[in-house]
Amino acid sequence: MSHFTYIKTKFRDKKHLVGALRDLDYSTNVPEEAGMSVVDLVVTNPDHAEDHPIVEAQISIASDIGFKWNQYQEAFELVADEQTWDLDIPVNRFIEKLTQQYALRCLLDSVKEEGFVVEEQQKNNVDNSIELVVTRWR
Amino acid sequence: MAQQISETIKFVIKQDGTVTEEVIGAVGNDCENLTKNIEKKLGEVQRVEHKASYYQNEIVNVEQSITSG
């Protein structure tokens, strides 16, 4: 039975999330790599710094931008202050680019594990999608 | 001797990170098992649509039986 499946990507795998951030050239701090469990994100927005708690995150890319594991969603969530957001692209575009890169890494890893060979990988410059064709024989 | 079967999957990762997965050439229930693992790692399955070719195959079979009958 042939079928199409539509998958909404979630940041479930820390290794691939860190890899995707580094692919996109973000300087990424992973406390686990230094033997610690979390990094403290400190809110730098002066308007409400006094009533904002410090957030413990497993990954950070700036002093107030990071990713925290949400056990209910079973996925990492972006933690950031939109008012002090100072990356080169808006927050929505950042999430999109990161999700696409994360999905590519996840797929390449998963299909290899399942014994597939990548036949084709190409970027569509019109809609910025990435096409990946994999095959296995049995 | 069993014939070798190729299983091909085409993934399209859209600009917003949503993934479309199209299974080409797998037969029977294997098709569902084949992709279960991949889907588990990647995220949440939003919906599954059967391809038009699945229904086309059924029509071809009917025509063949008429011809041979």
Tab-separated table of N, CA and C in Angstrom, chain A residues 15-117:
chain	number	residue	atom	x	y	z
A	15	LYS	N	21.136	15.427	20.056
A	15	LYS	CA	22.335	15.369	19.217
A	15	LYS	C	22.080	16.057	17.866
A	16	HIS	N	20.932	15.765	17.269
A	16	HIS	CA	20.625	16.352	15.967
A	16	HIS	C	20.271	17.836	16.073
A	17	LEU	N	19.679	18.221	17.200
A	17	LEU	CA	19.355	19.638	17.401
A	17	LEU	C	20.644	20.461	17.524
A	18	VAL	N	21.581	19.958	18.314
A	18	VAL	CA	22.873	20.643	18.461
A	18	VAL	C	23.599	20.672	17.113
A	19	GLY	N	23.570	19.552	16.400
A	19	GLY	CA	24.207	19.466	15.085
A	19	GLY	C	23.618	20.473	14.107
A	20	ALA	N	22.286	20.588	14.122
A	20	ALA	CA	21.614	21.512	13.205
A	20	ALA	C	21.975	22.959	13.535
A	21	LEU	N	22.050	23.295	14.821
A	21	LEU	CA	22.441	24.654	15.232
A	21	LEU	C	23.857	24.966	14.761
A	22	ARG	N	24.739	23.985	14.877
A	22	ARG	CA	26.136	24.184	14.462
A	22	ARG	C	26.253	24.235	12.943
A	23	ASP	N	25.405	23.453	12.241
A	23	ASP	CA	25.377	23.534	10.767
A	23	ASP	C	25.047	24.952	10.320
A	24	LEU	N	24.173	25.609	11.093
A	24	LEU	CA	23.739	26.959	10.737
A	24	LEU	C	24.660	28.034	11.326
A	25	ASP	N	25.811	27.591	11.842
A	25	ASP	CA	26.860	28.490	12.333
A	25	ASP	C	26.502	29.255	13.599
A	26	TYR	N	25.646	28.692	14.438
A	26	TYR	CA	25.400	29.318	15.735
A	26	TYR	C	26.378	28.725	16.738
A	27	SER	N	26.973	29.597	17.516
A	27	SER	CA	27.887	29.149	18.544
A	27	SER	C	27.039	28.544	19.666
A	28	THR	N	27.197	27.244	19.875
A	28	THR	CA	26.260	26.504	20.710
A	28	THR	C	26.923	25.991	21.981
A	29	ASN	N	26.328	26.331	23.109
A	29	ASN	CA	26.843	25.884	24.390
A	29	ASN	C	25.996	24.714	24.899
A	30	VAL	N	26.651	23.561	25.041
A	30	VAL	CA	25.952	22.383	25.549
A	30	VAL	C	26.625	21.986	26.859
A	31	PRO	N	26.005	22.324	28.014
A	31	PRO	CA	26.650	22.071	29.303
A	31	PRO	C	27.021	20.610	29.525
A	32	GLU	N	26.240	19.714	28.909
A	32	GLU	CA	26.522	18.281	29.064
A	32	GLU	C	27.930	17.928	28.567
A	33	GLU	N	28.388	18.650	27.543
A	33	GLU	CA	29.715	18.377	26.987
A	33	GLU	C	30.813	18.747	27.985
A	34	ALA	N	30.467	19.614	28.960
A	34	ALA	CA	31.435	20.010	29.989
A	34	ALA	C	31.116	19.315	31.317
A	35	GLY	N	30.268	18.296	31.275
A	35	GLY	CA	29.948	17.529	32.469
A	35	GLY	C	28.887	18.157	33.359
A	36	MET	N	28.167	19.164	32.842
A	36	MET	CA	27.095	19.785	33.616
A	36	MET	C	25.757	19.480	32.948
A	37	SER	N	24.675	19.618	33.742
A	37	SER	CA	23.391	19.228	33.162
A	37	SER	C	22.661	20.379	32.473
A	38	VAL	N	22.760	21.573	33.042
A	38	VAL	CA	22.010	22.704	32.463
A	38	VAL	C	22.844	23.980	32.433
A	39	VAL	N	22.393	24.919	31.598
A	39	VAL	CA	22.993	26.247	31.566
A	39	VAL	C	21.888	27.222	31.967
A	40	ASP	N	22.249	28.262	32.724
A	40	ASP	CA	21.245	29.241	33.135
A	40	ASP	C	21.092	30.310	32.064
A	41	LEU	N	19.870	30.491	31.580
A	41	LEU	CA	19.589	31.587	30.653
A	41	LEU	C	19.158	32.779	31.487
A	42	VAL	N	19.790	33.909	31.288
A	42	VAL	CA	19.481	35.089	32.075
A	42	VAL	C	18.784	36.114	31.196
A	43	VAL	N	17.657	36.577	31.674
A	43	VAL	CA	16.892	37.559	30.902
A	43	VAL	C	17.586	38.916	30.972
A	44	THR	N	17.873	39.473	29.805
A	44	THR	CA	18.606	40.735	29.789
A	44	THR	C	17.701	41.931	29.524
A	45	ASN	N	16.425	41.671	29.263
A	45	ASN	CA	15.481	42.765	29.001
A	45	ASN	C	15.295	43.589	30.270
A	46	PRO	N	15.724	44.843	30.272
A	46	PRO	CA	15.665	45.641	31.498
A	46	PRO	C	14.231	45.942	31.954
A	47	ASP	N	13.273	45.876	31.015
A	47	ASP	CA	11.888	46.184	31.375
A	47	ASP	C	11.313	45.243	32.431
A	48	HIS	N	11.705	44.001	32.335
A	48	HIS	CA	11.106	43.054	33.279
A	48	HIS	C	12.117	42.051	33.815
A	49	ALA	N	13.344	42.491	33.917
A	49	ALA	CA	14.389	41.597	34.409
A	49	ALA	C	14.138	41.188	35.858
A	50	GLU	N	13.567	42.115	36.621
A	50	GLU	CA	13.441	41.850	38.058
A	50	GLU	C	12.418	40.750	38.386
A	51	ASP	N	11.389	40.593	37.510
A	51	ASP	CA	10.389	39.579	37.837
A	51	ASP	C	10.519	38.306	36.993
A	52	HIS	N	11.608	38.222	36.241
A	52	HIS	CA	11.795	37.016	35.435
A	52	HIS	C	12.790	36.062	36.080
A	53	PRO	N	12.389	34.837	36.255
A	53	PRO	CA	13.331	33.879	36.841
A	53	PRO	C	14.409	33.489	35.825
A	54	ILE	N	15.455	32.928	36.349
A	54	ILE	CA	16.486	32.359	35.478
A	54	ILE	C	15.960	31.018	34.969
A	55	VAL	N	16.123	30.772	33.683
A	55	VAL	CA	15.618	29.523	33.097
A	55	VAL	C	16.777	28.553	32.895
A	56	GLU	N	16.574	27.347	33.334
A	56	GLU	CA	17.607	26.323	33.146
A	56	GLU	C	17.370	25.614	31.814
A	57	ALA	N	18.367	25.667	30.933
A	57	ALA	CA	18.214	25.074	29.599
A	57	ALA	C	19.331	24.061	29.347
A	58	GLN	N	19.071	23.130	28.439
A	58	GLN	CA	20.077	22.097	28.126
A	58	GLN	C	21.009	22.538	26.998
A	59	ILE	N	20.572	23.553	26.237
A	59	ILE	CA	21.370	24.066	25.122
A	59	ILE	C	21.208	25.578	25.111
A	60	SER	N	22.290	26.323	24.882
A	60	SER	CA	22.109	27.761	24.689
A	60	SER	C	22.937	28.247	23.512
A	61	ILE	N	22.428	29.300	22.845
A	61	ILE	CA	23.198	29.884	21.745
A	61	ILE	C	23.481	31.361	22.014
A	62	ALA	N	22.940	31.881	23.104
A	62	ALA	CA	23.217	33.240	23.568
A	62	ALA	C	22.860	33.266	25.044
A	63	SER	N	23.158	34.380	25.719
A	63	SER	CA	22.905	34.405	27.166
A	63	SER	C	21.421	34.324	27.481
A	64	ASP	N	20.555	34.716	26.505
A	64	ASP	CA	19.111	34.635	26.756
A	64	ASP	C	18.350	33.893	25.647
A	65	ILE	N	19.050	33.039	24.908
A	65	ILE	CA	18.380	32.199	23.897
A	65	ILE	C	18.865	30.759	24.082
A	66	GLY	N	17.913	29.848	24.252
A	66	GLY	CA	18.315	28.464	24.443
A	66	GLY	C	17.173	27.496	24.223
A	67	PHE	N	17.427	26.236	24.513
A	67	PHE	CA	16.422	25.185	24.336
A	67	PHE	C	16.288	24.387	25.617
A	68	LYS	N	15.036	24.211	26.011
A	68	LYS	CA	14.737	23.516	27.255
A	68	LYS	C	13.869	22.300	26.939
A	69	TRP	N	14.171	21.180	27.593
A	69	TRP	CA	13.397	19.955	27.380
A	69	TRP	C	12.034	20.083	28.051
A	70	ASN	N	10.983	19.828	27.288
A	70	ASN	CA	9.620	19.824	27.835
A	70	ASN	C	9.162	18.366	27.906
A	71	GLN	N	9.026	17.861	29.135
A	71	GLN	CA	8.726	16.425	29.289
A	71	GLN	C	7.312	16.076	28.849
A	72	TYR	N	6.411	17.051	28.855
A	72	TYR	CA	5.030	16.760	28.444
A	72	TYR	C	4.922	16.686	26.922
A	73	GLN	N	5.634	17.599	26.252
A	73	GLN	CA	5.661	17.593	24.781
A	73	GLN	C	6.643	16.543	24.246
A	74	GLU	N	7.528	16.082	25.124
A	74	GLU	CA	8.630	15.192	24.732
A	74	GLU	C	9.433	15.795	23.590
A	75	ALA	N	9.783	17.057	23.764
A	75	ALA	CA	10.564	17.758	22.746
A	75	ALA	C	11.254	18.970	23.376
A	76	PHE	N	12.299	19.451	22.708
A	76	PHE	CA	12.956	20.672	23.163
A	76	PHE	C	12.169	21.881	22.666
A	77	GLU	N	12.113	22.908	23.516
A	77	GLU	CA	11.398	24.135	23.161
A	77	GLU	C	12.370	25.310	23.186
A	78	LEU	N	12.144	26.232	22.285
A	78	LEU	CA	12.956	27.443	22.270
A	78	LEU	C	12.564	28.339	23.443
A	79	VAL	N	13.569	28.816	24.178
A	79	VAL	CA	13.328	29.782	25.245
A	79	VAL	C	14.067	31.059	24.851
A	80	ALA	N	13.335	32.147	24.703
A	80	ALA	CA	13.962	33.402	24.297
A	80	ALA	C	13.037	34.557	24.643
A	81	ASP	N	13.594	35.742	24.672
A	81	ASP	CA	12.790	36.939	24.905
A	81	ASP	C	12.664	37.654	23.556
A	82	GLU	N	11.462	37.738	23.044
A	82	GLU	CA	11.270	38.327	21.714
A	82	GLU	C	11.731	39.787	21.660
A	83	GLN	N	11.627	40.464	22.781
A	83	GLN	CA	12.000	41.888	22.791
A	83	GLN	C	13.503	42.115	22.704
A	84	THR	N	14.268	41.158	23.194
A	84	THR	CA	15.720	41.335	23.140
A	84	THR	C	16.360	40.436	22.065
A	85	TRP	N	15.519	39.829	21.238
A	85	TRP	CA	16.001	38.927	20.171
A	85	TRP	C	16.940	39.694	19.244
A	86	ASP	N	18.187	39.252	19.119
A	86	ASP	CA	19.134	40.024	18.297
A	86	ASP	C	19.874	39.167	17.266
A	87	LEU	N	19.280	38.027	16.893
A	87	LEU	CA	19.914	37.228	15.835
A	87	LEU	C	19.673	37.904	14.481
A	88	ASP	N	20.402	37.419	13.440
A	88	ASP	CA	20.330	38.038	12.114
A	88	ASP	C	18.977	37.853	11.431
A	89	ILE	N	18.179	36.889	11.884
A	89	ILE	CA	16.866	36.638	11.258
A	89	ILE	C	15.781	36.639	12.335
A	90	PRO	N	14.520	36.947	11.943
A	90	PRO	CA	13.434	36.951	12.927
A	90	PRO	C	13.227	35.569	13.544
A	91	VAL	N	12.610	35.546	14.699
A	91	VAL	CA	12.475	34.306	15.465
A	91	VAL	C	11.735	33.211	14.675
A	92	ASN	N	10.686	33.581	13.926
A	92	ASN	CA	9.935	32.578	13.168
A	92	ASN	C	10.783	31.928	12.075
A	93	ARG	N	11.565	32.774	11.389
A	93	ARG	CA	12.425	32.258	10.313
A	93	ARG	C	13.537	31.388	10.905
A	94	PHE	N	14.031	31.786	12.070
A	94	PHE	CA	15.061	31.008	12.760
A	94	PHE	C	14.548	29.599	13.039
A	95	ILE	N	13.333	29.514	13.579
A	95	ILE	CA	12.727	28.220	13.905
A	95	ILE	C	12.551	27.380	12.631
A	96	GLU	N	12.085	28.026	11.554
A	96	GLU	CA	11.882	27.294	10.298
A	96	GLU	C	13.189	26.709	9.765
A	97	LYS	N	14.214	27.563	9.706
A	97	LYS	CA	15.503	27.114	9.173
A	97	LYS	C	16.079	25.977	10.017
A	98	LEU	N	15.954	26.145	11.324
A	98	LEU	CA	16.485	25.138	12.237
A	98	LEU	C	15.708	23.821	12.106
A	99	THR	N	14.392	23.928	11.999
A	99	THR	CA	13.555	22.723	11.875
A	99	THR	C	13.900	21.965	10.595
A	100	GLN	N	14.106	22.703	9.501
A	100	GLN	CA	14.440	22.053	8.235
A	100	GLN	C	15.786	21.323	8.333
A	101	GLN	N	16.758	21.992	8.919
A	101	GLN	CA	18.085	21.400	9.046
A	101	GLN	C	18.057	20.188	9.988
A	102	TYR	N	17.286	20.320	11.065
A	102	TYR	CA	17.125	19.231	12.037
A	102	TYR	C	16.475	18.016	11.356
A	103	ALA	N	15.426	18.272	10.580
A	103	ALA	CA	14.713	17.187	9.897
A	103	ALA	C	15.652	16.465	8.930
A	104	LEU	N	16.471	17.225	8.212
A	104	LEU	CA	17.410	16.621	7.259
A	104	LEU	C	18.384	15.694	7.985
A	105	ARG	N	18.954	16.183	9.100
A	105	ARG	CA	19.891	15.374	9.878
A	105	ARG	C	19.228	14.106	10.404
A	106	CYS	N	18.025	14.256	10.948
A	106	CYS	CA	17.267	13.126	11.492
A	106	CYS	C	17.011	12.077	10.415
A	107	LEU	N	16.583	12.550	9.256
A	107	LEU	CA	16.254	11.639	8.163
A	107	LEU	C	17.486	10.892	7.674
A	108	LEU	N	18.578	11.631	7.435
A	108	LEU	CA	19.793	11.004	6.916
A	108	LEU	C	20.271	9.912	7.862
A	109	ASP	N	20.188	10.188	9.164
A	109	ASP	CA	20.624	9.244	10.177
A	109	ASP	C	19.682	8.031	10.224
A	110	SER	N	18.371	8.312	10.244
A	110	SER	CA	17.376	7.229	10.375
A	110	SER	C	17.394	6.286	9.182
A	111	VAL	N	17.453	6.844	7.972
A	111	VAL	CA	17.395	5.972	6.785
A	111	VAL	C	18.654	5.103	6.693
A	112	LYS	N	19.790	5.644	7.122
A	112	LYS	CA	21.031	4.879	7.119
A	112	LYS	C	20.900	3.689	8.091
A	113	GLU	N	20.355	3.967	9.255
A	113	GLU	CA	20.124	2.925	10.264
A	113	GLU	C	19.223	1.814	9.730
A	114	GLU	N	18.273	2.197	8.897
A	114	GLU	CA	17.306	1.238	8.364
A	114	GLU	C	17.825	0.545	7.106
A	115	GLY	N	19.059	0.853	6.723
A	115	GLY	CA	19.678	0.171	5.593
A	115	GLY	C	19.396	0.782	4.225
A	116	PHE	N	18.942	2.020	4.205
A	116	PHE	CA	18.687	2.700	2.937
A	116	PHE	C	19.939	3.422	2.445
A	117	VAL	N	20.010	3.596	1.132
A	117	VAL	CA	21.099	4.344	0.519
A	117	VAL	C	20.500	5.614	-0.092
